[in-house]
Amino acid sequence: MPFRPAVASDADFLWRILLEAYNCNGEPRFTAEQLAAEPHAARCLVGWPRRDDFGVIAETVAGEPIGAAWARYLPESEPGYGFVAADVPELTLGLLPEHRGRGHGRALMEALVQAAAEGPAPVARLSLSVEDGNPAVHLYTTLGFTRVGRSGNADTMVLDVGTCPALLNNR
Ligand SMILES: CC(C)(COP(=O)(O)OP(=O)(O)OC[C@H]1O[C@@H](n2cnc3c(N)ncnc32)[C@H](O)[C@@H]1OP(=O)(O)O)[C@@H](O)C(=O)NCCC(=O)NCCS
């Protein structure tokens, strides 16, 4: 599965993936318009890319995007659902439905963690929010994310980037 950095022209695809992440339980709870009007969600993406944003796109061998993971620093006054601190970027992740369950999500997360560790301004920690019942929590736990809090019906999880098993195995 090829990966490349997410760039400005990926904005529309990232909005599509944000929608997948918010409709993660298979029910179409949000429309694209509702998501754009939901501050905590929209903050993770509006104005993409900001100076410190970073992300990864997974593509087919033909160059079609199938998934994305990205991270953004947000201030305490305008947090996302996975906020822990202004110096901890919040992560969003998703694959188009037909490409799930084949290991691409794990590979995508590992690529993002690698980008966090090796980018121009190395990132010490990453955070995310995972709703109760989303089986993606297994993926996050095995990558080294730990629960640090609750927000609504979701856990907030944090990864110390330097301790991510996938990263350590690649060194
Ligand atoms: C979350 C997501 C990116 C995971 O990608 P994926 O390619 O489906 O997951 P993988 O095949 O890489 O599996 C990763 C691990 O998590 C588990 N897992 C992840 N999603 C799962 C699901 N929907 N059902 C069951 N197990 C799941 C797998 O069992 C696997 O564990 P293993 O490696 O120990 O066998 C993808 O399912 C998705 O886009 N879901 C909808 C959007 C979403 O939920 N985003 C995250 C919001 S917090």
Short mmCIF file of C-alpha atoms and ligand atoms in Angstrom, two decimals:
data_model
loop_
_atom_site.label_atom_id
_atom_site.label_comp_id
_atom_site.label_asym_id
_atom_site.label_seq_id
_atom_site.Cartn_x
_atom_site.Cartn_y
_atom_site.Cartn_z
CA MET A 1 0.00 0.00 0.00
CA PRO A 2 1.73 3.24 -1.11
CA PHE A 3 1.70 6.26 1.22
CA ARG A 4 2.48 9.90 0.58
CA PRO A 5 2.29 13.11 2.62
CA ALA A 6 -1.11 14.84 2.60
CA VAL A 7 -1.00 18.20 0.79
CA ALA A 8 -3.32 21.15 0.17
CA SER A 9 -5.05 19.55 -2.81
CA ASP A 10 -6.13 16.64 -0.56
CA ALA A 11 -8.54 18.88 1.39
CA ASP A 12 -11.72 17.52 -0.24
CA PHE A 13 -10.61 13.92 0.34
CA LEU A 14 -9.78 14.69 3.98
CA TRP A 15 -13.31 16.10 4.49
CA ARG A 16 -14.65 12.84 3.08
CA ILE A 17 -12.53 10.86 5.52
CA LEU A 18 -13.55 13.11 8.43
CA LEU A 19 -17.12 12.19 7.58
CA GLU A 20 -16.19 8.49 7.66
CA ALA A 21 -14.59 8.97 11.07
CA TYR A 22 -17.70 10.67 12.47
CA ASN A 23 -20.02 8.07 10.95
CA CYS A 24 -17.75 5.32 12.25
CA ASN A 25 -20.50 3.06 13.59
CA GLY A 26 -21.89 2.53 10.10
CA GLU A 27 -24.91 4.80 10.52
CA PRO A 28 -24.99 8.06 8.54
CA ARG A 29 -25.34 10.25 11.64
CA PHE A 30 -23.75 13.33 10.05
CA THR A 31 -24.06 14.85 6.61
CA ALA A 32 -21.09 16.74 5.20
CA GLU A 33 -22.90 20.02 5.90
CA GLN A 34 -23.60 19.09 9.53
CA LEU A 35 -20.01 18.11 10.04
CA ALA A 36 -18.70 21.40 8.63
CA ALA A 37 -21.01 23.21 11.09
CA GLU A 38 -19.92 21.12 14.12
CA PRO A 39 -17.08 23.15 15.65
CA HIS A 40 -15.12 20.37 17.35
CA ALA A 41 -15.11 18.33 14.16
CA ALA A 42 -14.53 21.12 11.66
CA ARG A 43 -11.63 22.53 13.68
CA CYS A 44 -9.63 19.43 12.89
CA LEU A 45 -9.63 20.31 9.22
CA VAL A 46 -10.86 23.80 8.34
CA GLY A 47 -8.18 25.80 6.54
CA TRP A 48 -6.13 22.69 5.73
CA PRO A 49 -3.18 22.77 5.65
CA ARG A 50 -2.09 25.04 8.50
CA ARG A 51 1.60 25.56 9.12
CA ASP A 52 2.05 22.71 11.64
CA ASP A 53 -0.47 20.25 10.17
CA PHE A 54 0.85 16.94 8.94
CA GLY A 55 -0.79 13.90 7.43
CA VAL A 56 -0.49 10.81 5.30
CA ILE A 57 -2.60 9.55 2.38
CA ALA A 58 -2.90 5.84 1.56
CA GLU A 59 -3.35 5.16 -2.14
CA THR A 60 -3.99 2.26 -4.46
CA VAL A 61 -1.15 1.39 -6.81
CA ALA A 62 -3.11 3.35 -9.43
CA GLY A 63 -2.81 6.46 -7.25
CA GLU A 64 -6.42 6.62 -6.00
CA PRO A 65 -6.65 7.81 -2.38
CA ILE A 66 -8.32 5.26 -0.10
CA GLY A 67 -7.57 6.56 3.36
CA ALA A 68 -5.93 9.26 5.40
CA ALA A 69 -4.54 10.08 8.81
CA TRP A 70 -3.62 13.59 9.85
CA ALA A 71 -2.86 15.64 12.94
CA ARG A 72 -3.39 19.25 13.95
CA TYR A 73 -2.43 21.38 16.95
CA LEU A 74 -5.47 23.07 18.48
CA PRO A 75 -5.58 25.71 21.23
CA GLU A 76 -7.28 25.03 24.56
CA SER A 77 -9.87 27.71 23.69
CA GLU A 78 -10.91 25.79 20.54
CA PRO A 79 -10.33 22.10 21.22
CA GLY A 80 -11.27 19.04 19.23
CA TYR A 81 -12.86 16.04 20.93
CA GLY A 82 -9.42 14.51 21.55
CA PHE A 83 -7.83 17.60 23.10
CA VAL A 84 -5.28 17.11 25.87
CA ALA A 85 -2.90 20.06 25.50
CA ALA A 86 -2.02 22.74 22.99
CA ASP A 87 1.32 21.08 22.28
CA VAL A 88 -0.24 17.68 21.53
CA PRO A 89 -1.69 17.43 18.02
CA GLU A 90 -5.05 15.70 17.61
CA LEU A 91 -5.25 12.86 15.15
CA THR A 92 -8.00 11.87 12.73
CA LEU A 93 -8.03 8.60 10.81
CA GLY A 94 -10.23 6.80 8.32
CA LEU A 95 -10.40 4.53 5.30
CA LEU A 96 -13.06 4.34 2.63
CA PRO A 97 -15.41 1.49 3.67
CA GLU A 98 -14.44 -0.95 0.92
CA HIS A 99 -10.78 -0.89 1.98
CA ARG A 100 -11.19 -1.66 5.69
CA GLY A 101 -10.23 -4.78 7.59
CA ARG A 102 -7.11 -5.60 5.56
CA GLY A 103 -4.39 -4.01 7.67
CA HIS A 104 -4.35 -0.68 5.83
CA GLY A 105 -5.54 1.23 8.90
CA ARG A 106 -2.67 -0.08 11.00
CA ALA A 107 -0.17 0.72 8.23
CA LEU A 108 -1.65 4.20 7.87
CA MET A 109 -1.32 4.86 11.60
CA GLU A 110 2.26 3.63 11.60
CA ALA A 111 3.04 5.97 8.69
CA LEU A 112 1.52 8.90 10.57
CA VAL A 113 3.42 8.10 13.77
CA GLN A 114 6.60 7.90 11.71
CA ALA A 115 5.82 11.29 10.15
CA ALA A 116 5.28 12.69 13.66
CA ALA A 117 8.63 11.36 14.84
CA GLU A 118 10.64 12.35 11.81
CA GLY A 119 9.00 15.59 10.67
CA PRO A 120 10.68 19.02 10.69
CA ALA A 121 9.41 19.62 14.25
CA PRO A 122 9.36 16.21 15.97
CA VAL A 123 6.16 15.50 17.90
CA ALA A 124 6.40 13.93 21.37
CA ARG A 125 2.73 12.95 21.81
CA LEU A 126 -0.39 12.43 19.71
CA SER A 127 -3.98 12.37 20.96
CA LEU A 128 -7.29 11.13 19.64
CA SER A 129 -10.89 10.52 20.64
CA VAL A 130 -12.52 7.14 20.14
CA GLU A 131 -16.22 6.60 20.71
CA ASP A 132 -17.48 3.79 22.90
CA GLY A 133 -17.98 0.67 20.83
CA ASN A 134 -15.59 1.59 18.01
CA PRO A 135 -13.37 -1.49 17.49
CA ALA A 136 -10.58 0.84 16.32
CA VAL A 137 -9.70 1.10 20.02
CA HIS A 138 -7.91 -2.24 19.64
CA LEU A 139 -5.71 -0.73 16.92
CA TYR A 140 -4.87 2.27 19.10
CA THR A 141 -4.09 0.20 22.17
CA THR A 142 -1.74 -2.10 20.29
CA LEU A 143 0.08 0.94 18.88
CA GLY A 144 0.69 2.14 22.44
CA PHE A 145 -2.11 4.68 22.94
CA THR A 146 -3.42 4.82 26.52
CA ARG A 147 -6.67 6.24 27.90
CA VAL A 148 -6.18 9.57 29.63
CA GLY A 149 -9.75 10.86 29.91
CA ARG A 150 -13.35 10.97 28.78
CA SER A 151 -15.28 13.40 26.59
CA GLY A 152 -18.97 12.63 26.15
CA ASN A 153 -19.33 9.02 25.03
CA ALA A 154 -15.69 8.71 23.99
CA ASP A 155 -12.28 7.98 25.45
CA THR A 156 -9.42 10.40 24.94
CA MET A 157 -6.21 8.49 24.21
CA VAL A 158 -2.58 9.59 24.01
CA LEU A 159 0.50 8.05 22.44
CA ASP A 160 4.05 8.84 23.53
CA VAL A 161 5.47 8.76 20.03
CA GLY A 162 8.91 7.53 21.10
CA THR A 163 7.45 4.41 22.71
CA CYS A 164 5.29 3.28 19.77
CA PRO A 165 6.18 -0.40 19.17
CA ALA A 166 5.91 -0.06 15.39
CA LEU A 167 8.39 2.80 15.40
CA LEU A 168 10.83 0.99 17.66
CA ASN A 169 10.72 -2.09 15.40
CA ASN A 170 11.71 0.04 12.40
CA ARG A 171 14.84 1.41 14.08
C1 LIG B 1 -10.46 2.56 12.00
C2 LIG B 1 -9.95 2.12 10.63
C3 LIG B 1 -9.11 3.23 10.03
C4 LIG B 1 -9.08 0.86 10.86
O1 LIG B 1 -8.56 0.48 9.60
P1 LIG B 1 -8.69 -1.02 9.10
O2 LIG B 1 -7.86 -1.16 7.87
O3 LIG B 1 -10.12 -1.37 9.02
O4 LIG B 1 -8.03 -1.78 10.33
P2 LIG B 1 -6.91 -2.90 10.23
O5 LIG B 1 -7.33 -3.93 9.24
O6 LIG B 1 -5.59 -2.25 10.01
O7 LIG B 1 -7.01 -3.52 11.67
C5 LIG B 1 -6.32 -2.97 12.76
C6 LIG B 1 -6.65 -3.71 14.02
O8 LIG B 1 -7.82 -3.17 14.64
C7 LIG B 1 -8.89 -4.10 14.62
N1 LIG B 1 -10.00 -3.38 13.99
C8 LIG B 1 -9.99 -2.15 13.47
N2 LIG B 1 -11.20 -1.82 12.99
C9 LIG B 1 -11.98 -2.86 13.22
C10 LIG B 1 -13.34 -3.09 12.96
N3 LIG B 1 -14.13 -2.18 12.36
N4 LIG B 1 -13.85 -4.27 13.34
C11 LIG B 1 -13.06 -5.17 13.95
N5 LIG B 1 -11.75 -5.00 14.22
C12 LIG B 1 -11.22 -3.85 13.86
C13 LIG B 1 -8.42 -5.28 13.80
O9 LIG B 1 -8.86 -6.46 14.37
C14 LIG B 1 -6.94 -5.18 13.78
O10 LIG B 1 -6.36 -5.87 14.84
P3 LIG B 1 -5.09 -6.84 14.60
O11 LIG B 1 -4.09 -6.06 13.75
O12 LIG B 1 -4.59 -7.14 15.95
O13 LIG B 1 -5.65 -8.02 13.86
C15 LIG B 1 -11.12 1.79 9.66
O14 LIG B 1 -11.82 0.66 10.12
C16 LIG B 1 -12.10 2.94 9.47
O15 LIG B 1 -11.88 3.80 8.63
N6 LIG B 1 -13.18 2.95 10.26
C17 LIG B 1 -14.21 4.02 10.16
C18 LIG B 1 -13.66 5.36 10.60
C19 LIG B 1 -13.16 5.34 12.03
O16 LIG B 1 -13.67 4.63 12.87
N7 LIG B 1 -12.12 6.15 12.28
C20 LIG B 1 -11.52 6.25 13.60
C21 LIG B 1 -12.32 7.15 14.44
S1 LIG B 1 -11.63 7.16 16.11
#
